[in-house]
Amino acid sequence: EPQDAAELLRSLGYPVLSPHEAGANPNESYECCLRRAFHILLQCQHVVMLPRWKGSKGASIEYRVAESLGMRISFLVDIQKEAAGAAGF
């Protein structure tokens, strides 16, 4: 799902930095993965939350950090609706 979201956002002209594309090692600890995600997050000005983000501990933390730093926060479902509306669907 994160890969599909990244492809959709790119097709709509959004620049995408995704921790899921940052060469994660399956043997890394959760903490290492979270550090990489935060490193990427801090390079961004706009964050897009994927469906079911509230069920993810890491995504929930990313949301709070982005909100605390005054980053623009959007939701993929809203972007999809806007894109469908613009395409006349």
mmCIF file with all atom_site columns, C-alpha atoms in Angstrom:
data_model
loop_
_atom_site.group_PDB
_atom_site.id
_atom_site.type_symbol
_atom_site.label_atom_id
_atom_site.label_alt_id
_atom_site.label_comp_id
_atom_site.label_asym_id
_atom_site.label_entity_id
_atom_site.label_seq_id
_atom_site.pdbx_PDB_ins_code
_atom_site.Cartn_x
_atom_site.Cartn_y
_atom_site.Cartn_z
_atom_site.occupancy
_atom_site.B_iso_or_equiv
_atom_site.pdbx_formal_charge
_atom_site.auth_seq_id
_atom_site.auth_comp_id
_atom_site.auth_asym_id
_atom_site.auth_atom_id
_atom_site.pdbx_PDB_model_num
ATOM 1  C CA . GLU A 1 1  ? 0.000   0.000  0.000   1.00 0.00 ? 1  GLU A CA 1
ATOM 2  C CA . PRO A 1 2  ? 2.729   2.617  0.745   1.00 0.00 ? 2  PRO A CA 1
ATOM 3  C CA . GLN A 1 3  ? 4.299   1.859  -2.645  1.00 0.00 ? 3  GLN A CA 1
ATOM 4  C CA . ASP A 1 4  ? 0.950   2.334  -4.412  1.00 0.00 ? 4  ASP A CA 1
ATOM 5  C CA . ALA A 1 5  ? 0.404   5.613  -2.554  1.00 0.00 ? 5  ALA A CA 1
ATOM 6  C CA . ALA A 1 6  ? 3.850   6.884  -3.545  1.00 0.00 ? 6  ALA A CA 1
ATOM 7  C CA . GLU A 1 7  ? 3.197   6.018  -7.207  1.00 0.00 ? 7  GLU A CA 1
ATOM 8  C CA . LEU A 1 8  ? -0.205  7.736  -7.139  1.00 0.00 ? 8  LEU A CA 1
ATOM 9  C CA . LEU A 1 9  ? 1.196   10.877 -5.533  1.00 0.00 ? 9  LEU A CA 1
ATOM 10 C CA . ARG A 1 10 ? 4.032   11.042 -8.042  1.00 0.00 ? 10 ARG A CA 1
ATOM 11 C CA . SER A 1 11 ? 1.553   10.641 -10.917 1.00 0.00 ? 11 SER A CA 1
ATOM 12 C CA . LEU A 1 12 ? -0.299  13.673 -9.523  1.00 0.00 ? 12 LEU A CA 1
ATOM 13 C CA . GLY A 1 13 ? 2.901   15.725 -9.457  1.00 0.00 ? 13 GLY A CA 1
ATOM 14 C CA . TYR A 1 14 ? 3.782   15.464 -5.763  1.00 0.00 ? 14 TYR A CA 1
ATOM 15 C CA . PRO A 1 15 ? 7.455   15.021 -4.863  1.00 0.00 ? 15 PRO A CA 1
ATOM 16 C CA . VAL A 1 16 ? 7.626   11.949 -2.632  1.00 0.00 ? 16 VAL A CA 1
ATOM 17 C CA . LEU A 1 17 ? 10.071  10.967 0.088   1.00 0.00 ? 17 LEU A CA 1
ATOM 18 C CA . SER A 1 18 ? 8.980   7.683  1.612   1.00 0.00 ? 18 SER A CA 1
ATOM 19 C CA . PRO A 1 19 ? 10.619  5.752  4.435   1.00 0.00 ? 19 PRO A CA 1
ATOM 20 C CA . HIS A 1 20 ? 9.285   2.601  2.754   1.00 0.00 ? 20 HIS A CA 1
ATOM 21 C CA . GLU A 1 21 ? 11.535  3.333  -0.215  1.00 0.00 ? 21 GLU A CA 1
ATOM 22 C CA . ALA A 1 22 ? 14.607  4.221  1.843   1.00 0.00 ? 22 ALA A CA 1
ATOM 23 C CA . GLY A 1 23 ? 16.230  0.806  1.708   1.00 0.00 ? 23 GLY A CA 1
ATOM 24 C CA . ALA A 1 24 ? 14.897  -0.669 4.923   1.00 0.00 ? 24 ALA A CA 1
ATOM 25 C CA . ASN A 1 25 ? 16.722  -3.721 6.155   1.00 0.00 ? 25 ASN A CA 1
ATOM 26 C CA . PRO A 1 26 ? 14.281  -6.405 7.376   1.00 0.00 ? 26 PRO A CA 1
ATOM 27 C CA . ASN A 1 27 ? 16.708  -7.204 10.195  1.00 0.00 ? 27 ASN A CA 1
ATOM 28 C CA . GLU A 1 28 ? 16.677  -3.648 11.578  1.00 0.00 ? 28 GLU A CA 1
ATOM 29 C CA . SER A 1 29 ? 14.995  -2.905 14.853  1.00 0.00 ? 29 SER A CA 1
ATOM 30 C CA . TYR A 1 30 ? 11.769  -0.912 15.026  1.00 0.00 ? 30 TYR A CA 1
ATOM 31 C CA . GLU A 1 31 ? 13.724  1.932  16.603  1.00 0.00 ? 31 GLU A CA 1
ATOM 32 C CA . CYS A 1 32 ? 16.165  2.084  13.663  1.00 0.00 ? 32 CYS A CA 1
ATOM 33 C CA . CYS A 1 33 ? 13.273  2.151  11.194  1.00 0.00 ? 33 CYS A CA 1
ATOM 34 C CA . LEU A 1 34 ? 11.605  4.923  13.166  1.00 0.00 ? 34 LEU A CA 1
ATOM 35 C CA . ARG A 1 35 ? 14.822  6.967  13.220  1.00 0.00 ? 35 ARG A CA 1
ATOM 36 C CA . ARG A 1 36 ? 15.078  6.672  9.437   1.00 0.00 ? 36 ARG A CA 1
ATOM 37 C CA . ALA A 1 37 ? 11.439  7.736  9.070   1.00 0.00 ? 37 ALA A CA 1
ATOM 38 C CA . PHE A 1 38 ? 12.023  10.801 11.250  1.00 0.00 ? 38 PHE A CA 1
ATOM 39 C CA . HIS A 1 39 ? 15.133  11.734 9.307   1.00 0.00 ? 39 HIS A CA 1
ATOM 40 C CA . ILE A 1 40 ? 13.033  11.704 6.137   1.00 0.00 ? 40 ILE A CA 1
ATOM 41 C CA . LEU A 1 41 ? 10.100  13.457 7.814   1.00 0.00 ? 41 LEU A CA 1
ATOM 42 C CA . LEU A 1 42 ? 12.279  16.370 8.904   1.00 0.00 ? 42 LEU A CA 1
ATOM 43 C CA . GLN A 1 43 ? 13.194  17.041 5.261   1.00 0.00 ? 43 GLN A CA 1
ATOM 44 C CA . CYS A 1 44 ? 9.532   17.536 4.341   1.00 0.00 ? 44 CYS A CA 1
ATOM 45 C CA . GLN A 1 45 ? 7.095   20.426 4.438   1.00 0.00 ? 45 GLN A CA 1
ATOM 46 C CA . HIS A 1 46 ? 3.979   18.404 3.593   1.00 0.00 ? 46 HIS A CA 1
ATOM 47 C CA . VAL A 1 47 ? 2.977   15.009 4.967   1.00 0.00 ? 47 VAL A CA 1
ATOM 48 C CA . VAL A 1 48 ? 0.351   12.706 3.487   1.00 0.00 ? 48 VAL A CA 1
ATOM 49 C CA . MET A 1 49 ? -1.230  10.231 5.879   1.00 0.00 ? 49 MET A CA 1
ATOM 50 C CA . LEU A 1 50 ? -2.268  6.869  4.437   1.00 0.00 ? 50 LEU A CA 1
ATOM 51 C CA . PRO A 1 51 ? -5.481  5.039  5.282   1.00 0.00 ? 51 PRO A CA 1
ATOM 52 C CA . ARG A 1 52 ? -5.402  3.275  8.655   1.00 0.00 ? 52 ARG A CA 1
ATOM 53 C CA . TRP A 1 53 ? -2.562  5.516  9.870   1.00 0.00 ? 53 TRP A CA 1
ATOM 54 C CA . LYS A 1 54 ? -4.195  5.744  13.285  1.00 0.00 ? 54 LYS A CA 1
ATOM 55 C CA . GLY A 1 55 ? -3.604  2.024  13.734  1.00 0.00 ? 55 GLY A CA 1
ATOM 56 C CA . SER A 1 56 ? 0.140   2.456  13.229  1.00 0.00 ? 56 SER A CA 1
ATOM 57 C CA . LYS A 1 57 ? 2.235   3.485  16.209  1.00 0.00 ? 57 LYS A CA 1
ATOM 58 C CA . GLY A 1 58 ? 4.933   4.932  13.953  1.00 0.00 ? 58 GLY A CA 1
ATOM 59 C CA . ALA A 1 59 ? 2.522   6.843  11.707  1.00 0.00 ? 59 ALA A CA 1
ATOM 60 C CA . SER A 1 60 ? 0.739   8.246  14.762  1.00 0.00 ? 60 SER A CA 1
ATOM 61 C CA . ILE A 1 61 ? 4.051   9.548  16.094  1.00 0.00 ? 61 ILE A CA 1
ATOM 62 C CA . GLU A 1 62 ? 4.928   10.967 12.664  1.00 0.00 ? 62 GLU A CA 1
ATOM 63 C CA . TYR A 1 63 ? 1.564   12.752 12.604  1.00 0.00 ? 63 TYR A CA 1
ATOM 64 C CA . ARG A 1 64 ? 2.172   14.325 16.018  1.00 0.00 ? 64 ARG A CA 1
ATOM 65 C CA . VAL A 1 65 ? 5.665   15.443 15.040  1.00 0.00 ? 65 VAL A CA 1
ATOM 66 C CA . ALA A 1 66 ? 4.439   16.933 11.743  1.00 0.00 ? 66 ALA A CA 1
ATOM 67 C CA . GLU A 1 67 ? 1.594   18.701 13.548  1.00 0.00 ? 67 GLU A CA 1
ATOM 68 C CA . SER A 1 68 ? 3.946   20.036 16.234  1.00 0.00 ? 68 SER A CA 1
ATOM 69 C CA . LEU A 1 69 ? 6.319   21.379 13.575  1.00 0.00 ? 69 LEU A CA 1
ATOM 70 C CA . GLY A 1 70 ? 3.504   23.114 11.684  1.00 0.00 ? 70 GLY A CA 1
ATOM 71 C CA . MET A 1 71 ? 3.844   20.958 8.593   1.00 0.00 ? 71 MET A CA 1
ATOM 72 C CA . ARG A 1 72 ? 0.989   20.754 6.125   1.00 0.00 ? 72 ARG A CA 1
ATOM 73 C CA . ILE A 1 73 ? -0.840  17.460 6.689   1.00 0.00 ? 73 ILE A CA 1
ATOM 74 C CA . SER A 1 74 ? -3.107  15.874 4.078   1.00 0.00 ? 74 SER A CA 1
ATOM 75 C CA . PHE A 1 75 ? -4.859  12.537 3.900   1.00 0.00 ? 75 PHE A CA 1
ATOM 76 C CA . LEU A 1 76 ? -4.495  10.234 0.910   1.00 0.00 ? 76 LEU A CA 1
ATOM 77 C CA . VAL A 1 77 ? -8.235  9.591  0.737   1.00 0.00 ? 77 VAL A CA 1
ATOM 78 C CA . ASP A 1 78 ? -8.878  13.326 0.299   1.00 0.00 ? 78 ASP A CA 1
ATOM 79 C CA . ILE A 1 79 ? -6.219  13.598 -2.408  1.00 0.00 ? 79 ILE A CA 1
ATOM 80 C CA . GLN A 1 80 ? -7.781  10.611 -4.201  1.00 0.00 ? 80 GLN A CA 1
ATOM 81 C CA . LYS A 1 81 ? -11.228 12.232 -4.055  1.00 0.00 ? 81 LYS A CA 1
ATOM 82 C CA . GLU A 1 82 ? -9.849  15.522 -5.421  1.00 0.00 ? 82 GLU A CA 1
ATOM 83 C CA . ALA A 1 83 ? -8.055  13.688 -8.241  1.00 0.00 ? 83 ALA A CA 1
ATOM 84 C CA . ALA A 1 84 ? -11.193 11.729 -9.140  1.00 0.00 ? 84 ALA A CA 1
ATOM 85 C CA . GLY A 1 85 ? -13.242 14.932 -9.126  1.00 0.00 ? 85 GLY A CA 1
ATOM 86 C CA . ALA A 1 86 ? -10.745 16.688 -11.356 1.00 0.00 ? 86 ALA A CA 1
ATOM 87 C CA . ALA A 1 87 ? -10.823 13.744 -13.754 1.00 0.00 ? 87 ALA A CA 1
ATOM 88 C CA . GLY A 1 88 ? -14.621 13.864 -13.861 1.00 0.00 ? 88 GLY A CA 1
ATOM 89 C CA . PHE A 1 89 ? -15.261 10.537 -12.107 1.00 0.00 ? 89 PHE A CA 1
#
